[in-house]
Coordinates of C-alpha atoms in Angstrom, one line a residue:
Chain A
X1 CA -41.1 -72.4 -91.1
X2 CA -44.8 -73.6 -91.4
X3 CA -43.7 -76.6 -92.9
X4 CA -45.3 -80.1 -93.1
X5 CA -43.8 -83.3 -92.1
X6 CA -45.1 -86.4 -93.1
X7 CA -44.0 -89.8 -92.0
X8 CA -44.8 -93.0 -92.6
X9 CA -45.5 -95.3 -89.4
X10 CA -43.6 -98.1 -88.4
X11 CA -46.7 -99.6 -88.3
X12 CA -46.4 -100.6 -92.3
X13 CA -43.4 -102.3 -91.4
X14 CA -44.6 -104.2 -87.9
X15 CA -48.5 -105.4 -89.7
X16 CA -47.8 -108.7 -91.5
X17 CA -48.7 -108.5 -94.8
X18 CA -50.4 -111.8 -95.4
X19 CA -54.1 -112.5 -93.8
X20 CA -54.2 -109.8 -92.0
X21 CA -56.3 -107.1 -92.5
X22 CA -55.4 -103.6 -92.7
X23 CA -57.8 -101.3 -93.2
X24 CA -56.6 -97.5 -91.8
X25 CA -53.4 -96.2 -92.7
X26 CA -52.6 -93.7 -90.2
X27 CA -49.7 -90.7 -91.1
X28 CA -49.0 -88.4 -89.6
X29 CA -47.6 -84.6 -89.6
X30 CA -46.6 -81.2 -87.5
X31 CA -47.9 -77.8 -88.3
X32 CA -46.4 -74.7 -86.3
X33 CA -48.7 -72.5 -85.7
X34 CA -46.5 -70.1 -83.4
X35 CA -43.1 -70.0 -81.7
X36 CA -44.1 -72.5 -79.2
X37 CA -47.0 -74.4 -80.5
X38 CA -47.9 -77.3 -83.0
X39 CA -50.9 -78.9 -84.3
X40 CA -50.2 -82.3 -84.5
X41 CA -51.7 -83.7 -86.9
X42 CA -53.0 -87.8 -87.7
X43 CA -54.4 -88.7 -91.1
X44 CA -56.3 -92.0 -91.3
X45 CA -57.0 -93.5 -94.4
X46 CA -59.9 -96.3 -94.5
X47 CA -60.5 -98.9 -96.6
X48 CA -63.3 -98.8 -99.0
X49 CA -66.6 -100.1 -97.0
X50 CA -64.7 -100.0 -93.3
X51 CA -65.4 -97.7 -90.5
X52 CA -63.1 -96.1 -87.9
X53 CA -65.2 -95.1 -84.8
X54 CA -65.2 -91.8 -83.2
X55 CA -63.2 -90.9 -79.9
X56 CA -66.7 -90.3 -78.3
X57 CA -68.8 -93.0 -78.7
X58 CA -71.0 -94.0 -75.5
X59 CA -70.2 -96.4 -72.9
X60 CA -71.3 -100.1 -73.6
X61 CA -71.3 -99.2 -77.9
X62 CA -67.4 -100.3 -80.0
X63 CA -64.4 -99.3 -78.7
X64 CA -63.8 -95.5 -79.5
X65 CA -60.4 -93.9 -81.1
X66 CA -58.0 -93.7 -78.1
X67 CA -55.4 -91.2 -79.0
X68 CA -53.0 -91.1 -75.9
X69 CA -51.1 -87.4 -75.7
X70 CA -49.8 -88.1 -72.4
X71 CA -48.5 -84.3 -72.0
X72 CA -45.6 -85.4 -69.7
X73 CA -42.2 -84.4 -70.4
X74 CA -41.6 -82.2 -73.9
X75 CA -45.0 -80.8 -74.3
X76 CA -48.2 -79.6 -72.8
X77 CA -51.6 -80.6 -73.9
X78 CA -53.9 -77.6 -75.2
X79 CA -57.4 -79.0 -75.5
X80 CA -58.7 -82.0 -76.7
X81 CA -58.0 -84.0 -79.5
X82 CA -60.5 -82.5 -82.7
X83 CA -62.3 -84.7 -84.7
X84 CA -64.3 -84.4 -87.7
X85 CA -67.8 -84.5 -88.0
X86 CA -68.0 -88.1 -89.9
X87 CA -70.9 -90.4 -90.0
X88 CA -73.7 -90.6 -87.3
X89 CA -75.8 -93.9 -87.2
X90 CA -78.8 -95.0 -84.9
X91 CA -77.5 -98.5 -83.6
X92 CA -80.6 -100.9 -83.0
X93 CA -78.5 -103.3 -81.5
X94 CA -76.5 -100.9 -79.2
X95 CA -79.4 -98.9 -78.9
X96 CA -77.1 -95.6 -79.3
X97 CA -76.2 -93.3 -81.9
X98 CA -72.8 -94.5 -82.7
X99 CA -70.3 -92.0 -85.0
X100 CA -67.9 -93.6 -87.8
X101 CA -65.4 -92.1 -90.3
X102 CA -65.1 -93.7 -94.0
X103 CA -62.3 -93.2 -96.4
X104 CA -60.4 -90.3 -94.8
X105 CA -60.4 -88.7 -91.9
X106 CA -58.5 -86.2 -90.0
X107 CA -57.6 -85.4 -85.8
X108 CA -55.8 -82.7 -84.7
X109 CA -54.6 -82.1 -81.2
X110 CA -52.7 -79.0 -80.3
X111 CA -49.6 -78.8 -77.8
X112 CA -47.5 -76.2 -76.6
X113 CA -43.7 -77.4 -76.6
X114 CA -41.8 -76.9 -73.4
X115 CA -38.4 -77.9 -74.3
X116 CA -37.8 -75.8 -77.6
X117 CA -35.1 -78.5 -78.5
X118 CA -37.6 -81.5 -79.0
X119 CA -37.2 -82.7 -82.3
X120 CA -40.1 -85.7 -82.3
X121 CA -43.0 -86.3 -80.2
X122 CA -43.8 -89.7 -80.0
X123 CA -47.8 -91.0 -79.1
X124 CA -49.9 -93.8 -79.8
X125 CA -53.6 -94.1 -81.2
X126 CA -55.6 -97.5 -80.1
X127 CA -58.3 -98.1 -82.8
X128 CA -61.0 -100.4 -84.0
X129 CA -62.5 -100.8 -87.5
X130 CA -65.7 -102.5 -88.5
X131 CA -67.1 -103.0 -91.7
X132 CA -70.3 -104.6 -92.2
X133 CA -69.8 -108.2 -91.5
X134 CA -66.7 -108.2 -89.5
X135 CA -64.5 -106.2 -86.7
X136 CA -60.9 -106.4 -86.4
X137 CA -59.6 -106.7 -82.6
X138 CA -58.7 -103.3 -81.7
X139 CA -55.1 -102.2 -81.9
X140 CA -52.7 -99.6 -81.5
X141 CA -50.4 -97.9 -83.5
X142 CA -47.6 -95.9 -82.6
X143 CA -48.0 -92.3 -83.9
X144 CA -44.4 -90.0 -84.1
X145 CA -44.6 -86.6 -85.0
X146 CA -41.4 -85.0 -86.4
X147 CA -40.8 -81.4 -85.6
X148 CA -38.6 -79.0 -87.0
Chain B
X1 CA -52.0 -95.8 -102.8
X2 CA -49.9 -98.4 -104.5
X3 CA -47.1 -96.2 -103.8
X4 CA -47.3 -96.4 -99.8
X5 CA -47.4 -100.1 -100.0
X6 CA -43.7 -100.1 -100.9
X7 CA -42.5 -98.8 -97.9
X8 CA -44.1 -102.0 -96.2
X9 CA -41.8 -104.1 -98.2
X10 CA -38.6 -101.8 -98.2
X11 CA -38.9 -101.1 -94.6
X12 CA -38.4 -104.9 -93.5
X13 CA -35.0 -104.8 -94.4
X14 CA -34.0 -101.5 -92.5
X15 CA -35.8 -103.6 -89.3
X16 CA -33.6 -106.7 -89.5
X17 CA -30.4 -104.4 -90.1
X18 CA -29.3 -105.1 -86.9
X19 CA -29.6 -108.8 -86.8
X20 CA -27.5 -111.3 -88.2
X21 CA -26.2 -110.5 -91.7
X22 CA -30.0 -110.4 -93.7
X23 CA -29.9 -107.6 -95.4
X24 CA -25.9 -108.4 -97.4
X25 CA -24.8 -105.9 -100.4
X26 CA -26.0 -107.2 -103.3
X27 CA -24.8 -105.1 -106.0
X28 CA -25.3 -102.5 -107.7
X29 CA -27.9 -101.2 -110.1
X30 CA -27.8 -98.6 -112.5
X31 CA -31.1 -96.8 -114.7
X32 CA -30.7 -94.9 -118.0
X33 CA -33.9 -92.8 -118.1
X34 CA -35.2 -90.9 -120.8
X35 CA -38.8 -88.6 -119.7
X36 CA -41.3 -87.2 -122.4
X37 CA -43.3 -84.3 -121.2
X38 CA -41.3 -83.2 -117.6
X39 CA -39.1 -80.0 -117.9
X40 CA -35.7 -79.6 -116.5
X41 CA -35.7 -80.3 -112.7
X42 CA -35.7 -83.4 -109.9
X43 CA -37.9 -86.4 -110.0
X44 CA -37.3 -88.5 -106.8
X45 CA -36.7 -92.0 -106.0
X46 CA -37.8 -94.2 -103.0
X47 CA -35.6 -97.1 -102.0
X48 CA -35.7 -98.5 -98.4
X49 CA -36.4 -95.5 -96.3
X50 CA -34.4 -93.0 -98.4
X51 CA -35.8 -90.5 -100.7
X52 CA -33.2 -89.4 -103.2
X53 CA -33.8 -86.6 -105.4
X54 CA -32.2 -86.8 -109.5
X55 CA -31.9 -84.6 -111.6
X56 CA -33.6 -84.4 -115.4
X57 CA -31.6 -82.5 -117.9
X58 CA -32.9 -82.7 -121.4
X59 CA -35.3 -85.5 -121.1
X60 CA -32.5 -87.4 -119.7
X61 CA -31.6 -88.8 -116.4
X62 CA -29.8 -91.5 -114.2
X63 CA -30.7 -93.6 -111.0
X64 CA -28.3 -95.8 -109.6
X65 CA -27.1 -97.1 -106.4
X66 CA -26.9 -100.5 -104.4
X67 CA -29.2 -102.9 -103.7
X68 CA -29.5 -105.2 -100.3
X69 CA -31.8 -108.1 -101.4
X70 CA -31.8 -109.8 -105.1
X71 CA -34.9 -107.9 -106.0
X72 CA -35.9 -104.4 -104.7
X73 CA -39.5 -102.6 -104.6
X74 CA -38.6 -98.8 -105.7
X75 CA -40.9 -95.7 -106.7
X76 CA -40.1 -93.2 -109.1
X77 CA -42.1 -90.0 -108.4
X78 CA -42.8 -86.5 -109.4
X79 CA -43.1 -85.4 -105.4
X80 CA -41.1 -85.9 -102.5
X81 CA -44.2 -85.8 -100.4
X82 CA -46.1 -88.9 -100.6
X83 CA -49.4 -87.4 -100.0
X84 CA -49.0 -85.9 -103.0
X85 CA -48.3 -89.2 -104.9
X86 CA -51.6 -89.4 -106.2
X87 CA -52.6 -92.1 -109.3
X88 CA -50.0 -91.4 -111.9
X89 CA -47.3 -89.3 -110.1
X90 CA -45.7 -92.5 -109.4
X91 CA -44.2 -95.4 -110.5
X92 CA -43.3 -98.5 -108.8
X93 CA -40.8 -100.8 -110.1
X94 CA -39.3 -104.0 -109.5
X95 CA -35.3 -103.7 -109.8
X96 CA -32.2 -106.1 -109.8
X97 CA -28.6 -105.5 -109.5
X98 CA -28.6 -104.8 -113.6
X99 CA -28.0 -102.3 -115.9
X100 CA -31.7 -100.7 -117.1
X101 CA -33.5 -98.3 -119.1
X102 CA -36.1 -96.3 -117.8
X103 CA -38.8 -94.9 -120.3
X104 CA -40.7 -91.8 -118.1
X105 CA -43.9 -90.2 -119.2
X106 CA -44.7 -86.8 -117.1
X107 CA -48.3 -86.7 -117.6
X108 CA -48.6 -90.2 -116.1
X109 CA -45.9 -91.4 -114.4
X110 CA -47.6 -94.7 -113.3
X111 CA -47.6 -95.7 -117.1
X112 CA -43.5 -96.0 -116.7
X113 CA -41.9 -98.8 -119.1
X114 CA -38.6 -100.4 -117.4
X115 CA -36.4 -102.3 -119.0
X116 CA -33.6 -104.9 -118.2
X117 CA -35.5 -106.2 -114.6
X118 CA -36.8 -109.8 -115.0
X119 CA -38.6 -109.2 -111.5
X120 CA -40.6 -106.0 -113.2
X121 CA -41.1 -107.4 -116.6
X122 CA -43.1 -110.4 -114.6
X123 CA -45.0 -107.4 -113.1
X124 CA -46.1 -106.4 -116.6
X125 CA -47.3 -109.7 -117.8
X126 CA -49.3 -110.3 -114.7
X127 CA -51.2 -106.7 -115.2
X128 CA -51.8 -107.5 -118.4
X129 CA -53.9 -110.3 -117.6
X130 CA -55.7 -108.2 -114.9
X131 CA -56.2 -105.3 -117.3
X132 CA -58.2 -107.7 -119.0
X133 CA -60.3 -108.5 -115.8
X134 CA -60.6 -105.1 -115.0
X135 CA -62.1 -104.3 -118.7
X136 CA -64.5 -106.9 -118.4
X137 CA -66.0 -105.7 -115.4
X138 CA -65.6 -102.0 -115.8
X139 CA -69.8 -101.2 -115.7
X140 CA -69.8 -103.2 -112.4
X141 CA -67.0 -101.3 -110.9
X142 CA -68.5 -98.0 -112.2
X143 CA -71.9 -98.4 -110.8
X144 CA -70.2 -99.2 -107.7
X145 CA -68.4 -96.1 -107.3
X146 CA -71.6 -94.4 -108.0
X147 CA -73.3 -95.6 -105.2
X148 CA -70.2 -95.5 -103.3
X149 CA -70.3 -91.4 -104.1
X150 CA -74.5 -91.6 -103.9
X151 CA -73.8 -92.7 -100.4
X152 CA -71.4 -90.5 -99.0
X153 CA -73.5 -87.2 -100.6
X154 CA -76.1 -88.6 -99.2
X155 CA -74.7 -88.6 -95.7
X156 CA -73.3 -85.8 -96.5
X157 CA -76.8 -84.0 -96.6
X158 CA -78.1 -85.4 -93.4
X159 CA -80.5 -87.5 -95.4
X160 CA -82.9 -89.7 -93.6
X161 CA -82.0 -93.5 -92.1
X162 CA -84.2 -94.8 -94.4
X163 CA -83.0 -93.2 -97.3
X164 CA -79.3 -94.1 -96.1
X165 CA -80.3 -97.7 -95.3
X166 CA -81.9 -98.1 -99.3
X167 CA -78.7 -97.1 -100.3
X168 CA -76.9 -99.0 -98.5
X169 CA -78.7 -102.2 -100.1
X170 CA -77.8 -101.2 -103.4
X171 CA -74.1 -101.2 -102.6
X172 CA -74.4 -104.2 -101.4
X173 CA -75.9 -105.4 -104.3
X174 CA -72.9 -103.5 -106.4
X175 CA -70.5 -105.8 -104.1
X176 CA -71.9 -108.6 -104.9
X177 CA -71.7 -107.8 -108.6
X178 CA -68.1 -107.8 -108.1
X179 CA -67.6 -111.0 -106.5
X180 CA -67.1 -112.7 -109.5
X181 CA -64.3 -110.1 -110.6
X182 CA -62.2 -110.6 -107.2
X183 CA -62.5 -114.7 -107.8
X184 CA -60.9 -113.7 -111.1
X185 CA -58.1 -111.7 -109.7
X186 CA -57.0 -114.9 -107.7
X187 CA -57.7 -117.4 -110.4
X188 CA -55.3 -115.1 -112.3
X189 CA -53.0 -114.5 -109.4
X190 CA -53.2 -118.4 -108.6
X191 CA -52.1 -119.3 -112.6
X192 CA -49.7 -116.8 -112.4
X193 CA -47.8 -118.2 -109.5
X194 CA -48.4 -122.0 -110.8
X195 CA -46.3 -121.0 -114.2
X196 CA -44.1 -118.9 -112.6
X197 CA -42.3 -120.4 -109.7
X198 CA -39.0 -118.6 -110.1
X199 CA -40.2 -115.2 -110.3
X200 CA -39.8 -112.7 -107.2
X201 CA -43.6 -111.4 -108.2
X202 CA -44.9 -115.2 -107.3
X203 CA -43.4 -114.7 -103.9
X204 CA -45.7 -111.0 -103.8
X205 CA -48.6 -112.7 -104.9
X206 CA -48.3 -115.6 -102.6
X207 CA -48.2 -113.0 -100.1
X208 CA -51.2 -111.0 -101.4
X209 CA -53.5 -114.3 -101.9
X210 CA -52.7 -116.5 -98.7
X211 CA -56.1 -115.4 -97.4
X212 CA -57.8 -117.4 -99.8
X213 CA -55.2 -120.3 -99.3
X214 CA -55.7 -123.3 -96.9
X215 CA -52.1 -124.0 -95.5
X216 CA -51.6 -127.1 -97.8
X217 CA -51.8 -125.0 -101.0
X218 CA -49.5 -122.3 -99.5
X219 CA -46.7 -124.4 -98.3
X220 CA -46.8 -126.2 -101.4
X221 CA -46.2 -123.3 -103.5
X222 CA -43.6 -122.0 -101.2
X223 CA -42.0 -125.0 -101.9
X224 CA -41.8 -124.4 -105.7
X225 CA -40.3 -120.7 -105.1
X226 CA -36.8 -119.6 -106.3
X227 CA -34.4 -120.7 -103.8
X228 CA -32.1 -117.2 -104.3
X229 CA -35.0 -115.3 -102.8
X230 CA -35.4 -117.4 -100.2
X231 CA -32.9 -115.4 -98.1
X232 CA -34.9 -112.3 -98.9
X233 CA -37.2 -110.4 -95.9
X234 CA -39.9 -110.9 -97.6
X235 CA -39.3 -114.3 -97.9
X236 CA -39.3 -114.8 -94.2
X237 CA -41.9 -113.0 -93.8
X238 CA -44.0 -115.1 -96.0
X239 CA -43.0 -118.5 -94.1
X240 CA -43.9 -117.1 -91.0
X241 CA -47.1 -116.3 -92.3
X242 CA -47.3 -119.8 -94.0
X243 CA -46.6 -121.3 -90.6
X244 CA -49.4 -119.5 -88.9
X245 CA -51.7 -121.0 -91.4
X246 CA -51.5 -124.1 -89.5
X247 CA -53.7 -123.2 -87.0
X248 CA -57.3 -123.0 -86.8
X249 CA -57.9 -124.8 -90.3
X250 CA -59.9 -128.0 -90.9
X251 CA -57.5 -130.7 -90.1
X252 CA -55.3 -129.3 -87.5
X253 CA -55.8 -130.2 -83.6
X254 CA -57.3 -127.6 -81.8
X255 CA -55.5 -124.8 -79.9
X256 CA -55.7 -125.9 -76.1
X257 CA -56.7 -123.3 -73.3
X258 CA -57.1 -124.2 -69.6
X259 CA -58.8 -120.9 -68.4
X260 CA -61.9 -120.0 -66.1
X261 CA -65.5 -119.3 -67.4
X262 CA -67.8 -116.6 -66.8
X263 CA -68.5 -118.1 -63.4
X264 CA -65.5 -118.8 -62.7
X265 CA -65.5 -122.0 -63.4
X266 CA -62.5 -124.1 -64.3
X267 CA -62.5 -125.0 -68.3
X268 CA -60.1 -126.5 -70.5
X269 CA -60.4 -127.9 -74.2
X270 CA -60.3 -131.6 -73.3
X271 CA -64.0 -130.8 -71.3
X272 CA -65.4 -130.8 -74.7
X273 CA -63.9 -134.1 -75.8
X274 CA -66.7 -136.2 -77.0
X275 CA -68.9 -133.6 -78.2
X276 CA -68.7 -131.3 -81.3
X277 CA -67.3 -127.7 -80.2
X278 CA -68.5 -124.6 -81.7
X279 CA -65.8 -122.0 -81.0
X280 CA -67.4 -118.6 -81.8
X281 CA -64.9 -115.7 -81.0
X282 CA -66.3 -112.5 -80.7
X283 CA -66.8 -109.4 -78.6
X284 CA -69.3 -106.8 -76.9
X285 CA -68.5 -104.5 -79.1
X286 CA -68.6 -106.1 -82.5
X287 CA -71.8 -105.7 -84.1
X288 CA -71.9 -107.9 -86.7
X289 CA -70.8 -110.3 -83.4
X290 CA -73.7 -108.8 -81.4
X291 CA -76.1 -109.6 -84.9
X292 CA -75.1 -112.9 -85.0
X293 CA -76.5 -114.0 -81.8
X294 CA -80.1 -114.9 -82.3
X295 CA -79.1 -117.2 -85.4
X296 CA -76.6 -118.6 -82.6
X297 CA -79.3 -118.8 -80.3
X298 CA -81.1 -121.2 -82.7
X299 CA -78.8 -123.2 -83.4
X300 CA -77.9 -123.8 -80.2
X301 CA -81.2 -125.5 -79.5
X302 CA -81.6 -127.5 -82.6
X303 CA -78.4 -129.3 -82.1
X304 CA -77.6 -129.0 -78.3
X305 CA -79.8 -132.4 -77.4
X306 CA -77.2 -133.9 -80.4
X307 CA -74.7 -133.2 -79.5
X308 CA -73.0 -129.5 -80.1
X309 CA -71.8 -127.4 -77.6
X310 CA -70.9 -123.7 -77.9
X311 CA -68.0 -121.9 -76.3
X312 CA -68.0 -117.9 -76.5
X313 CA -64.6 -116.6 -76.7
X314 CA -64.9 -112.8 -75.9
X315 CA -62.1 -110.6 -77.1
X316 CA -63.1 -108.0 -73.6
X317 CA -60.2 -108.4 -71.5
X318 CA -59.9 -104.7 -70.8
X319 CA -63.8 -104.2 -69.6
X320 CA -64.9 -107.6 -67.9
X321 CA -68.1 -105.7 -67.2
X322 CA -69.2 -105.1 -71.2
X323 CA -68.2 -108.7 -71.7
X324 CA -71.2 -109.8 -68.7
X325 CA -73.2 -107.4 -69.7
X326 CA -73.6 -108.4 -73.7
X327 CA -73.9 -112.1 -72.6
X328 CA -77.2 -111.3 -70.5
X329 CA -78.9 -108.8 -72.9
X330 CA -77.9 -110.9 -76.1
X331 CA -79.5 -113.8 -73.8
X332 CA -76.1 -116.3 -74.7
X333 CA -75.7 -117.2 -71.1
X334 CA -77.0 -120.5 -72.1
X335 CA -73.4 -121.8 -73.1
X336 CA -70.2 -121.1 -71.4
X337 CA -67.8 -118.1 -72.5
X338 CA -64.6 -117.5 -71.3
X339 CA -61.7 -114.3 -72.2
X340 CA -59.4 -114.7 -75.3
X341 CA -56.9 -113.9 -72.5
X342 CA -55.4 -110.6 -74.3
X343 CA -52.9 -109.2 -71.6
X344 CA -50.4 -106.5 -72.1
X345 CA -47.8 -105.0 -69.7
X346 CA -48.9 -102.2 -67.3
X347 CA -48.7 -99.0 -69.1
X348 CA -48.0 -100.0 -72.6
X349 CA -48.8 -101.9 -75.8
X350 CA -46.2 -104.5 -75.3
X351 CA -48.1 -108.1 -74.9
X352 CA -47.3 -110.5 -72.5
X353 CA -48.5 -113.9 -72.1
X354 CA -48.9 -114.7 -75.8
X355 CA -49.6 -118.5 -75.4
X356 CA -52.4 -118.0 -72.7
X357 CA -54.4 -116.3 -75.5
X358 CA -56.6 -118.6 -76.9
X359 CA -57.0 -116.3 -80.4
X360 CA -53.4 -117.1 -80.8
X361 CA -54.2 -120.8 -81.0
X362 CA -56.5 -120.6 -83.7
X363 CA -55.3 -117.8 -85.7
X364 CA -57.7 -115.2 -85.2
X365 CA -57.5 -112.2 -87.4
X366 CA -61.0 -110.8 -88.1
X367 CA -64.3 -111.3 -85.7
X368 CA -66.8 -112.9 -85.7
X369 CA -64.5 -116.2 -86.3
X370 CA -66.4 -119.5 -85.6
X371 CA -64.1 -122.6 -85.4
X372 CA -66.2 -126.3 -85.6
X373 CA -63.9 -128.8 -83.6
X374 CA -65.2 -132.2 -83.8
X375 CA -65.6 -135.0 -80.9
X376 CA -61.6 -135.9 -81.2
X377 CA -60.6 -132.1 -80.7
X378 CA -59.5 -132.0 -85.0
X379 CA -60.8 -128.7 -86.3
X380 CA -63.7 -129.6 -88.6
X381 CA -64.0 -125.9 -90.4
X382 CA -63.6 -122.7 -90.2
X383 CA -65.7 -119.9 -90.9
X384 CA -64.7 -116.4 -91.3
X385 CA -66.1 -115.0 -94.3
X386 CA -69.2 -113.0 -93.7
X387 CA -72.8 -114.4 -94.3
X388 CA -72.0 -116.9 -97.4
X389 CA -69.5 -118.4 -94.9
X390 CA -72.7 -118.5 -92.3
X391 CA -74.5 -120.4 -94.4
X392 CA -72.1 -122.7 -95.2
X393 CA -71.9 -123.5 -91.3
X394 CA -75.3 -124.1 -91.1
X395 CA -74.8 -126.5 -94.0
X396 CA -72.3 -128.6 -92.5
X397 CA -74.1 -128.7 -89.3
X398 CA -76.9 -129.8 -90.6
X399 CA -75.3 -132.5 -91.9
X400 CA -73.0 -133.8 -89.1
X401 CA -76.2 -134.0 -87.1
X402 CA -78.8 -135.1 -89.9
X403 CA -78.1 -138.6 -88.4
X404 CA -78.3 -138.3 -85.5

């Protein structure tokens, strides 16, 4: 049963190709960890020189990672959404220290299902990514997590 | 990595299933493999959104199936869980409605040989041009991987800013040293597409290359493309893109907005009719934006009393307060800034009000943009390309008002 599921996001399909950039794959999976309970799972992959920013940077620095785990209907949201320990810089223009991922990075948020039957759970991550001469406009991406 | 980039292509047609008839039959294809080095048992295949498993007996096996566009993008792999697929557990092939031979290694999948596809046999020519590139600047892309690795065990063991920050020159410097490789890619990529008009691959690279296309050059390729793929997804997808090229580049008028400022003051495009328009777009949270400023700042005051105005487009719809905020510390009150006018619905991600944003009307995909719009409202140049792109502003500005 403590299987992995991995899916590829609509997102590949819905990001033109052309000029744009597209610098953080994001997958996804679902790992039981008991009869009623799953660690969900995000994987983002960043481009070479990019940065992802943290869920907690401070007010008035980038845009932090927004996962949204809205813990209405199927599920039931047990803690926060974990993060890794990535990249911690002194910002002399933000005056903060501001925390980044590179290359890979993973968040895991656990939930406790309430309707046994659900087969998906279906979330969205709004995201920013810098590298050292440019910033795309943040986005968000649709995050589906298949059960079974 | 290569091997996730098919789904991107594949996936299009599963999306426009349900409209009109774009995704029609188009035969059916059949592979004669043989494998060296894989024991009895399933290799799987990637087409579209399915994963179908074959079987290998004796070194031998058999793909086949149908095909919904001219040319498909499929992956022949050792695992059906692509974060497995790492670099040669896959293959990715080009294949037509045909009859082909498949030659499989199992030590390195990625070093496949297929047979009897046009499309992938225009695939192997182009890499081996590429190869070539990628030979003559091996020692440049080696010593950047070294930093690359220097840097992240750096970080890894807490060293100091300093000691991070020296780093961090060097990899610039290792960047740099690769310019010259990249400029090679698309010379190649460029060639490639100029001899080969009819191929499917030209319509990939096209694709892959636009960025360093102005929207003359693109179209005019397009126009040289193989008519039977014009049908294809990817295809549209490549002249929507072409068609968005329009915007923002030297030559084309500028996008209109009729908005408020900062102040709330009424502003439109036409205000600025007379003067040359600076159009930086950027936002309180962008710090190469934020670093920007001063040299801004500068600017600003050399070439204000001739003429240049500056007009901050802040992409800060969702926290009005950040925006005000960065305009007083970063001192850039001095010009006018207005909202790129992002709305979405309540609740969701689902954007509304598309031609209010003012991004939208000069193609924005990356900040800082800056957008020169001369005294008749034509977009003079664009500039979106780091610091050699800075300077090149400063260049042109210099010499618009050198006269003057």
């Amino acid at each position: 049963m403590r299987r992995l599921f991995a899916l590829i996001m609509l997102f590949y399909a819905l990001s033109s190709t052309a000029q744009v950039y597209n610098p953080v794959k994001w997958t996804t999976s679902a790992v039981k960890v008991s009869e009623n309970e799953y660690d969900l799972v995000v994987k983002a992959a960043v481009e070479k020189g990019w940065h992802l920013y943290s869920q907690t940077v401070p007010p008035d620095g980038p845009l932090p990672t927004k996962f949204t785990f809205d813990g209405k209907g199927d599920y039931l949201k047990k803690g926060n959404t974990k993060e890794e320990e990535g990249h911690i810089v002194d910002d002399k223009i933000f005056n903060m220290k501001i925390k980044y991922f590179e290359s890979k990075t993973i968040f895991k948020q656990r939930v406790q299902l309430k309707n046994k039957a659900a087969k998906q759970i279906k979330s969205s991550v709004e995201f920013m990514a810098c590298d050292d001469s440019k910033c795309l406009p943040p986005k968000s991406v649709e995050l589906i997590f298949k059960l079974k | 990595m290569k091997c996730l980039d098919l789904i991107r292509t594949t996936f299009l047609c599963l999306l426009f299933q349900g409209f009109a008839n774009e995704c029609q039959a188009q035969g059916k294809f059949k592979i004669d493999g043989t494998a060296t080095g894989l024991s009895d048992g399933k290799i799987y295949v990637f087409l579209g959104k399915k994963i179908d498993s074959v079987q290998v007996t004796k070194g031998k096996f058999q793909i086949s199936g149908e095909l919904e566009e001219p040319v498909e993008f499929i992956a022949v792999a050792k695992h059906s869980d692509q974060r497995k697929l790492v670099k040669g557990t896959c293959a990715t092939l080009y294949i037509e409605p045909a009859s082909m031979t498949l030659q499989l290694n199992g030590s390195d999948f990625a070093a496949a040989k297929l047979k009897g596809s046009k499309s992938q046999d225009d695939v192997y020519r182009y890499n081996a041009i590429t190869d070539k590139i990628i030979l003559k600047y091996k020692k440049e892309q080696d010593h950047f991987d070294a930093v690359r690795k220097k840097y992240n065990d750096a970080a890894a063991a807490k060293k100091s800013q300093e000691e991070l920050e020296a780093i961090k020159e060097e990899d610039q410097k290792a960047r740099v040293a690769l310019e010259p490789m990249y400029k090679e890619y698309q010379n190649a990529s460029v060639g490639f597409m100029k001899e080969n008009p009819m191929s499917y691959y030209s319509m990939h690279l096209l694709i892959s290359n636009s960025r360093f296309l102005s929207y003359d050059e693109a179209a005019a390729f397009y126009k040289t493309f193989n008519p039977l793929y014009k049908k294809s997804v990817l295809a549209k997808e490549l002249e929507a893109d072409i068609e968005k090229m329009k915007k923002g580049v030297a030559g084309a008028q500028a996008g209109t907005f009729n908005t408020v400022d900062i102040n709330g003051k009424p502003i439109k495009l036409d205000d600025f009719k007379g003067k040359y328009l600076l159009v930086d777009f950027w936002a309180s949270w962008c710090v190469p934006c934020r670093k920007g400023n001063p040299h801004l700042l500068k600017l600003y005051a050399q070439y204000k009393p001739k003429g240049l105005e500056i007009l901050g487009v802040s992409d800060d719809d969702k926290d009005h307060d950040k925006w005000r905020k960065a305009v007083e510390k970063d001192g850039i009150g001095v010009w006018r800034h207005v909202l790129r006018g992002l709305q979405y619905k309540e609740g969701t991600y689902e954007r509304i009000n598309i031609d209010k944003d003012i991004s939208e009307g000069y193609n924005i995909h990356v900040l800082p943009t800056k957008i020169l719009v001369d005294p008749n409202g034509i977009v003079v140049a664009r500039y979106d390309g780091g610091e050699e792109d800075d300077k090149k502003m400063d260049a042109d500005l210099a010499a618009i008002f050198s006269g003057k």
